[in-house]
Amino acid sequence: HLRQMDCETFITMYNEQHAQNGETWSVIEQRIFQMFRELFHCATIEEPPLGIGSCLSSRALYAADLILELNNNNEIQPKLLEVNFAPDCDRACASHPNFYNQVFNVLFRDLIDEQNVTDISV
């Protein structure tokens, strides 16, 4: 049986268990964002068909599966398992009823300031 919890509960529980080591969720989240920056950088270095080409009118929604591993330095390190181009968003929609509205606003209307979005490009 898999226990499901909302993000706020997970973050609170994580911080209670790991904050004393300086491994708060915000630290782990930054490592995850860095991993995604590197992923998309590597995926776009080469021109097609070896890489993802530049197209200003192109939009996509990806999902990523990852795990958190305790490394040899006793730090939590994200590990990428896979990236999906056509993700199943049932759980996202169940816990966030406006999920697709927010995705649409970000991808097609450039309404980033009004959404719960983190810019990981910098």
CSV table of N, CA and C in Angstrom, one decimal:
chain,number,residue,atom,x,y,z
A,1,HIS,N,0.8,-1.2,0.0
A,1,HIS,CA,0.0,0.0,0.0
A,1,HIS,C,0.9,1.2,0.0
A,2,LEU,N,0.7,2.1,-1.0
A,2,LEU,CA,1.5,3.3,-1.1
A,2,LEU,C,0.8,4.5,-0.4
A,3,ARG,N,1.5,5.1,0.5
A,3,ARG,CA,0.9,6.3,1.2
A,3,ARG,C,1.0,7.5,0.3
A,4,GLN,N,-0.1,8.2,0.0
A,4,GLN,CA,0.0,9.4,-0.7
A,4,GLN,C,-0.3,10.6,0.2
A,5,MET,N,0.4,11.7,0.0
A,5,MET,CA,0.2,12.9,0.8
A,5,MET,C,0.4,14.1,-0.1
A,6,ASP,N,-0.1,15.2,0.3
A,6,ASP,CA,0.0,16.4,-0.4
A,6,ASP,C,1.4,17.0,-0.2
A,7,CYS,N,1.8,17.9,-1.1
A,7,CYS,CA,3.1,18.5,-1.1
A,7,CYS,C,3.5,19.1,0.2
A,8,GLU,N,2.6,19.9,0.7
A,8,GLU,CA,2.9,20.7,2.0
A,8,GLU,C,3.2,19.7,3.1
A,9,THR,N,2.4,18.6,3.2
A,9,THR,CA,2.6,17.6,4.3
A,9,THR,C,4.0,16.9,4.1
A,10,PHE,N,4.3,16.6,2.8
A,10,PHE,CA,5.6,16.0,2.5
A,10,PHE,C,6.7,16.9,2.9
A,11,ILE,N,6.7,18.1,2.5
A,11,ILE,CA,7.7,19.1,2.8
A,11,ILE,C,7.9,19.3,4.3
A,12,THR,N,6.8,19.4,5.1
A,12,THR,CA,6.9,19.5,6.5
A,12,THR,C,7.5,18.3,7.1
A,13,MET,N,7.1,17.1,6.7
A,13,MET,CA,7.7,15.9,7.3
A,13,MET,C,9.1,15.7,6.9
A,14,TYR,N,9.5,16.1,5.7
A,14,TYR,CA,10.9,16.0,5.3
A,14,TYR,C,11.7,16.9,6.1
A,15,ASN,N,11.3,18.1,6.2
A,15,ASN,CA,12.1,19.1,7.0
A,15,ASN,C,12.3,18.7,8.5
A,16,GLU,N,11.2,18.1,9.0
A,16,GLU,CA,11.3,17.7,10.4
A,16,GLU,C,12.4,16.6,10.6
A,17,GLN,N,12.5,15.7,9.6
A,17,GLN,CA,13.4,14.6,9.6
A,17,GLN,C,14.9,15.0,9.2
A,18,HIS,N,15.0,16.0,8.3
A,18,HIS,CA,16.4,16.2,7.8
A,18,HIS,C,16.9,17.6,8.0
A,19,ALA,N,16.2,18.5,8.6
A,19,ALA,CA,16.6,19.9,8.7
A,19,ALA,C,17.9,20.0,9.6
A,20,GLN,N,18.0,19.2,10.6
A,20,GLN,CA,19.2,19.3,11.4
A,20,GLN,C,20.5,19.0,10.7
A,21,ASN,N,20.4,18.3,9.6
A,21,ASN,CA,21.6,18.1,8.7
A,21,ASN,C,21.8,19.1,7.7
A,22,GLY,N,21.0,20.2,7.7
A,22,GLY,CA,21.1,21.2,6.6
A,22,GLY,C,20.5,20.8,5.3
A,23,GLU,N,19.8,19.7,5.3
A,23,GLU,CA,19.2,19.1,4.1
A,23,GLU,C,17.7,19.4,4.1
A,24,THR,N,17.3,20.7,4.2
A,24,THR,CA,15.9,21.1,4.1
A,24,THR,C,15.4,20.8,2.7
A,25,TRP,N,14.1,20.7,2.5
A,25,TRP,CA,13.5,20.4,1.2
A,25,TRP,C,14.0,21.5,0.2
A,26,SER,N,14.1,22.7,0.6
A,26,SER,CA,14.5,23.8,-0.4
A,26,SER,C,15.9,23.5,-1.0
A,27,VAL,N,16.8,22.9,-0.2
A,27,VAL,CA,18.1,22.5,-0.7
A,27,VAL,C,18.0,21.4,-1.7
A,28,ILE,N,17.2,20.4,-1.4
A,28,ILE,CA,17.0,19.3,-2.3
A,28,ILE,C,16.3,19.7,-3.6
A,29,GLU,N,15.3,20.6,-3.4
A,29,GLU,CA,14.6,21.1,-4.6
A,29,GLU,C,15.5,21.8,-5.5
A,30,GLN,N,16.5,22.6,-5.0
A,30,GLN,CA,17.5,23.3,-5.9
A,30,GLN,C,18.4,22.2,-6.6
A,31,ARG,N,18.7,21.1,-6.0
A,31,ARG,CA,19.4,20.1,-6.6
A,31,ARG,C,18.6,19.4,-7.8
A,32,ILE,N,17.3,19.3,-7.5
A,32,ILE,CA,16.4,18.7,-8.6
A,32,ILE,C,16.3,19.7,-9.7
A,33,PHE,N,16.2,21.0,-9.4
A,33,PHE,CA,16.1,22.0,-10.5
A,33,PHE,C,17.4,22.0,-11.3
A,34,GLN,N,18.6,21.9,-10.6
A,34,GLN,CA,19.9,21.9,-11.3
A,34,GLN,C,19.9,20.6,-12.2
A,35,MET,N,19.4,19.5,-11.8
A,35,MET,CA,19.4,18.3,-12.6
A,35,MET,C,18.6,18.5,-13.8
A,36,PHE,N,17.5,19.2,-13.7
A,36,PHE,CA,16.6,19.4,-14.9
A,36,PHE,C,17.3,20.4,-15.8
A,37,ARG,N,18.0,21.5,-15.3
A,37,ARG,CA,18.7,22.4,-16.1
A,37,ARG,C,19.7,21.7,-17.0
A,38,GLU,N,20.5,20.8,-16.3
A,38,GLU,CA,21.5,20.0,-17.0
A,38,GLU,C,20.9,19.1,-18.1
A,39,LEU,N,19.8,18.5,-17.7
A,39,LEU,CA,19.1,17.6,-18.6
A,39,LEU,C,18.7,18.3,-19.9
A,40,PHE,N,18.0,19.4,-19.8
A,40,PHE,CA,17.6,20.1,-21.0
A,40,PHE,C,18.7,20.8,-21.7
A,41,HIS,N,19.7,21.2,-21.0
A,41,HIS,CA,20.9,21.7,-21.7
A,41,HIS,C,21.6,20.6,-22.6
A,42,CYS,N,21.7,19.5,-22.0
A,42,CYS,CA,22.3,18.4,-22.8
A,42,CYS,C,21.5,17.9,-23.9
A,43,ALA,N,20.1,18.0,-23.7
A,43,ALA,CA,19.2,17.6,-24.8
A,43,ALA,C,19.2,18.5,-25.9
A,44,THR,N,19.6,19.8,-25.7
A,44,THR,CA,19.6,20.8,-26.8
A,44,THR,C,20.9,21.2,-27.3
A,45,ILE,N,22.0,20.6,-26.9
A,45,ILE,CA,23.3,20.9,-27.4
A,45,ILE,C,23.4,20.6,-28.9
A,46,GLU,N,23.0,19.4,-29.3
A,46,GLU,CA,23.1,19.0,-30.7
A,46,GLU,C,21.9,19.4,-31.5
A,47,GLU,N,22.0,19.6,-32.7
A,47,GLU,CA,20.9,19.8,-33.6
A,47,GLU,C,20.2,18.5,-33.9
A,48,PRO,N,18.9,18.5,-34.3
A,48,PRO,CA,18.2,17.3,-34.7
A,48,PRO,C,18.9,16.6,-35.8
A,49,PRO,N,18.9,15.3,-35.9
A,49,PRO,CA,18.1,14.4,-35.1
A,49,PRO,C,18.8,14.0,-33.8
A,50,LEU,N,20.0,14.4,-33.5
A,50,LEU,CA,20.7,14.0,-32.3
A,50,LEU,C,20.2,14.7,-31.0
A,51,GLY,N,19.6,15.9,-31.2
A,51,GLY,CA,19.1,16.7,-30.0
A,51,GLY,C,17.8,17.3,-30.3
A,52,ILE,N,17.3,18.0,-29.4
A,52,ILE,CA,16.0,18.7,-29.5
A,52,ILE,C,16.3,20.1,-30.1
A,53,GLY,N,15.7,20.4,-31.3
A,53,GLY,CA,15.9,21.6,-32.0
A,53,GLY,C,15.2,22.8,-31.4
A,54,SER,N,15.6,24.0,-31.7
A,54,SER,CA,15.0,25.2,-31.3
A,54,SER,C,13.8,25.5,-32.2
A,55,CYS,N,12.7,25.8,-31.6
A,55,CYS,CA,11.5,26.3,-32.3
A,55,CYS,C,10.7,27.2,-31.4
A,56,LEU,N,10.7,28.4,-31.6
A,56,LEU,CA,10.0,29.4,-30.7
A,56,LEU,C,8.5,29.2,-30.5
A,57,SER,N,7.9,28.5,-31.5
A,57,SER,CA,6.4,28.3,-31.3
A,57,SER,C,6.1,26.9,-30.8
A,58,SER,N,7.1,26.2,-30.4
A,58,SER,CA,6.9,24.8,-29.8
A,58,SER,C,6.7,24.9,-28.3
A,59,ARG,N,5.8,24.0,-27.9
A,59,ARG,CA,5.5,23.9,-26.4
A,59,ARG,C,5.4,22.4,-26.1
A,60,ALA,N,5.8,22.1,-24.9
A,60,ALA,CA,5.6,20.7,-24.5
A,60,ALA,C,5.5,20.6,-23.0
A,61,LEU,N,4.8,19.5,-22.6
A,61,LEU,CA,4.7,19.2,-21.2
A,61,LEU,C,5.4,17.8,-20.9
A,62,TYR,N,6.3,17.8,-20.1
A,62,TYR,CA,7.1,16.6,-19.7
A,62,TYR,C,6.8,16.2,-18.3
A,63,ALA,N,7.0,15.0,-18.0
A,63,ALA,CA,7.0,14.5,-16.6
A,63,ALA,C,8.2,13.7,-16.4
A,64,ALA,N,8.7,13.8,-15.2
A,64,ALA,CA,10.0,13.1,-14.9
A,64,ALA,C,9.8,12.2,-13.7
A,65,ASP,N,10.3,11.0,-13.7
A,65,ASP,CA,10.3,10.1,-12.6
A,65,ASP,C,11.7,10.2,-12.0
A,66,LEU,N,11.8,10.4,-10.7
A,66,LEU,CA,13.1,10.5,-10.0
A,66,LEU,C,13.0,9.8,-8.6
A,67,ILE,N,14.2,9.5,-8.1
A,67,ILE,CA,14.3,9.0,-6.8
A,67,ILE,C,15.3,9.9,-6.0
A,68,LEU,N,15.2,9.8,-4.7
A,68,LEU,CA,16.2,10.5,-3.9
A,68,LEU,C,17.1,9.5,-3.2
A,69,GLU,N,18.4,9.6,-3.5
A,69,GLU,CA,19.3,8.7,-2.9
A,69,GLU,C,20.2,9.3,-1.9
A,70,LEU,N,20.5,8.6,-0.9
A,70,LEU,CA,21.5,9.0,0.1
A,70,LEU,C,22.9,8.7,-0.4
A,71,ASN,N,23.7,9.7,-0.7
A,71,ASN,CA,25.0,9.4,-1.3
A,71,ASN,C,26.1,9.1,-0.2
A,72,ASN,N,27.3,8.9,-0.6
A,72,ASN,CA,28.4,8.6,0.3
A,72,ASN,C,28.7,9.7,1.3
A,73,ASN,N,28.4,11.0,0.9
A,73,ASN,CA,28.6,12.1,1.8
A,73,ASN,C,27.4,12.4,2.7
A,74,ASN,N,26.5,11.4,2.8
A,74,ASN,CA,25.3,11.5,3.6
A,74,ASN,C,24.4,12.7,3.2
A,75,GLU,N,24.4,13.0,1.9
A,75,GLU,CA,23.5,14.0,1.3
A,75,GLU,C,22.5,13.3,0.4
A,76,ILE,N,21.3,13.9,0.4
A,76,ILE,CA,20.3,13.4,-0.5
A,76,ILE,C,20.6,13.9,-1.9
A,77,GLN,N,20.6,13.0,-2.9
A,77,GLN,CA,20.9,13.4,-4.3
A,77,GLN,C,19.8,12.8,-5.2
A,78,PRO,N,19.2,13.7,-6.0
A,78,PRO,CA,18.2,13.2,-6.9
A,78,PRO,C,18.8,12.4,-8.0
A,79,LYS,N,18.1,11.4,-8.4
A,79,LYS,CA,18.5,10.5,-9.5
A,79,LYS,C,17.4,10.4,-10.5
A,80,LEU,N,17.6,10.8,-11.8
A,80,LEU,CA,16.6,10.7,-12.8
A,80,LEU,C,16.4,9.3,-13.3
A,81,LEU,N,15.2,8.9,-13.3
A,81,LEU,CA,14.8,7.5,-13.8
A,81,LEU,C,14.4,7.6,-15.3
A,82,GLU,N,13.4,8.5,-15.6
A,82,GLU,CA,13.0,8.6,-16.9
A,82,GLU,C,12.2,10.0,-17.1
A,83,VAL,N,12.1,10.4,-18.4
A,83,VAL,CA,11.3,11.6,-18.8
A,83,VAL,C,10.3,11.1,-19.7
A,84,ASN,N,9.0,11.6,-19.5
A,84,ASN,CA,7.9,11.2,-20.4
A,84,ASN,C,7.4,12.4,-21.2
A,85,PHE,N,7.2,12.2,-22.5
A,85,PHE,CA,6.7,13.3,-23.3
A,85,PHE,C,5.2,13.5,-23.2
A,86,ALA,N,4.5,12.4,-23.0
A,86,ALA,CA,3.1,12.4,-22.8
A,86,ALA,C,2.7,11.8,-21.5
A,87,PRO,N,2.9,12.6,-20.4
A,87,PRO,CA,2.7,12.1,-19.1
A,87,PRO,C,1.2,11.9,-18.7
A,88,ASP,N,1.0,11.0,-17.8
A,88,ASP,CA,-0.3,10.7,-17.2
A,88,ASP,C,-0.5,11.7,-16.1
A,89,CYS,N,-1.4,12.6,-16.2
A,89,CYS,CA,-1.6,13.7,-15.2
A,89,CYS,C,-2.8,13.5,-14.3
A,90,ASP,N,-3.3,12.3,-14.2
A,90,ASP,CA,-4.4,12.0,-13.3
A,90,ASP,C,-4.2,12.5,-11.9
A,91,ARG,N,-3.1,12.1,-11.3
A,91,ARG,CA,-2.9,12.5,-9.9
A,91,ARG,C,-2.7,14.0,-9.8
A,92,ALA,N,-2.0,14.7,-10.7
A,92,ALA,CA,-1.9,16.1,-10.7
A,92,ALA,C,-3.2,16.8,-10.7
A,93,CYS,N,-4.1,16.3,-11.6
A,93,CYS,CA,-5.5,16.9,-11.7
A,93,CYS,C,-6.3,16.6,-10.5
A,94,ALA,N,-6.1,15.4,-9.9
A,94,ALA,CA,-6.9,15.1,-8.7
A,94,ALA,C,-6.6,16.0,-7.5
A,95,SER,N,-5.3,16.3,-7.4
A,95,SER,CA,-4.9,17.1,-6.2
A,95,SER,C,-4.8,18.6,-6.5
A,96,HIS,N,-4.8,18.9,-7.8
A,96,HIS,CA,-4.8,20.3,-8.2
A,96,HIS,C,-5.8,20.5,-9.4
A,97,PRO,N,-7.1,20.8,-9.1
A,97,PRO,CA,-8.1,20.8,-10.1
A,97,PRO,C,-7.8,21.8,-11.2
A,98,ASN,N,-7.0,22.8,-11.0
A,98,ASN,CA,-6.7,23.8,-12.0
A,98,ASN,C,-5.4,23.5,-12.8
A,99,PHE,N,-4.9,22.3,-12.6
A,99,PHE,CA,-3.6,21.9,-13.2
A,99,PHE,C,-3.5,22.3,-14.7
A,100,TYR,N,-4.4,21.8,-15.5
A,100,TYR,CA,-4.3,22.0,-16.9
A,100,TYR,C,-4.5,23.5,-17.3
A,101,ASN,N,-5.4,24.2,-16.5
A,101,ASN,CA,-5.5,25.6,-16.7
A,101,ASN,C,-4.2,26.4,-16.5
A,102,GLN,N,-3.5,26.0,-15.4
A,102,GLN,CA,-2.2,26.6,-15.1
A,102,GLN,C,-1.2,26.3,-16.2
A,103,VAL,N,-1.2,25.0,-16.6
A,103,VAL,CA,-0.2,24.6,-17.7
A,103,VAL,C,-0.5,25.4,-19.0
A,104,PHE,N,-1.8,25.5,-19.4
A,104,PHE,CA,-2.1,26.2,-20.6
A,104,PHE,C,-1.7,27.7,-20.5
A,105,ASN,N,-2.0,28.3,-19.3
A,105,ASN,CA,-1.7,29.7,-19.1
A,105,ASN,C,-0.2,30.0,-19.2
A,106,VAL,N,0.6,29.1,-18.7
A,106,VAL,CA,2.1,29.2,-18.8
A,106,VAL,C,2.6,29.0,-20.2
A,107,LEU,N,2.2,27.9,-20.8
A,107,LEU,CA,2.7,27.5,-22.1
A,107,LEU,C,2.2,28.4,-23.3
A,108,PHE,N,0.9,28.8,-23.2
A,108,PHE,CA,0.4,29.5,-24.4
A,108,PHE,C,0.0,30.9,-24.2
A,109,ARG,N,-0.1,31.4,-22.9
A,109,ARG,CA,-0.5,32.8,-22.7
A,109,ARG,C,0.6,33.5,-21.9
A,110,ASP,N,1.7,32.9,-21.6
A,110,ASP,CA,2.8,33.5,-20.9
A,110,ASP,C,2.4,34.2,-19.6
A,111,LEU,N,1.5,33.6,-18.9
A,111,LEU,CA,1.0,34.1,-17.6
A,111,LEU,C,1.7,33.5,-16.5
A,112,ILE,N,3.0,33.6,-16.5
A,112,ILE,CA,3.9,32.9,-15.5
A,112,ILE,C,3.7,33.6,-14.1
A,113,ASP,N,3.6,34.9,-14.0
A,113,ASP,CA,3.6,35.6,-12.7
A,113,ASP,C,2.4,35.2,-11.9
A,114,GLU,N,1.3,34.8,-12.5
A,114,GLU,CA,0.1,34.5,-11.8
A,114,GLU,C,0.0,33.0,-11.4
A,115,GLN,N,1.0,32.2,-11.8
A,115,GLN,CA,0.9,30.8,-11.6
A,115,GLN,C,1.9,30.3,-10.5
A,116,ASN,N,1.8,29.1,-10.1
A,116,ASN,CA,2.7,28.5,-9.1
A,116,ASN,C,3.8,27.9,-9.9
A,117,VAL,N,4.7,28.7,-10.5
A,117,VAL,CA,5.7,28.2,-11.4
A,117,VAL,C,7.1,28.7,-10.9
A,118,THR,N,8.1,27.8,-11.1
A,118,THR,CA,9.4,28.2,-10.7
A,118,THR,C,10.3,28.2,-12.0
A,119,ASP,N,10.9,29.3,-12.3
A,119,ASP,CA,11.8,29.4,-13.5
A,119,ASP,C,13.1,28.8,-13.1
A,120,ILE,N,13.4,27.7,-13.8
A,120,ILE,CA,14.7,27.0,-13.5
A,120,ILE,C,15.8,27.3,-14.5
A,121,SER,N,15.5,28.2,-15.4
A,121,SER,CA,16.4,28.5,-16.5
A,121,SER,C,17.7,29.2,-16.0
A,122,VAL,N,17.6,29.8,-14.9
A,122,VAL,CA,18.8,30.6,-14.4
A,122,VAL,C,19.6,29.9,-13.4
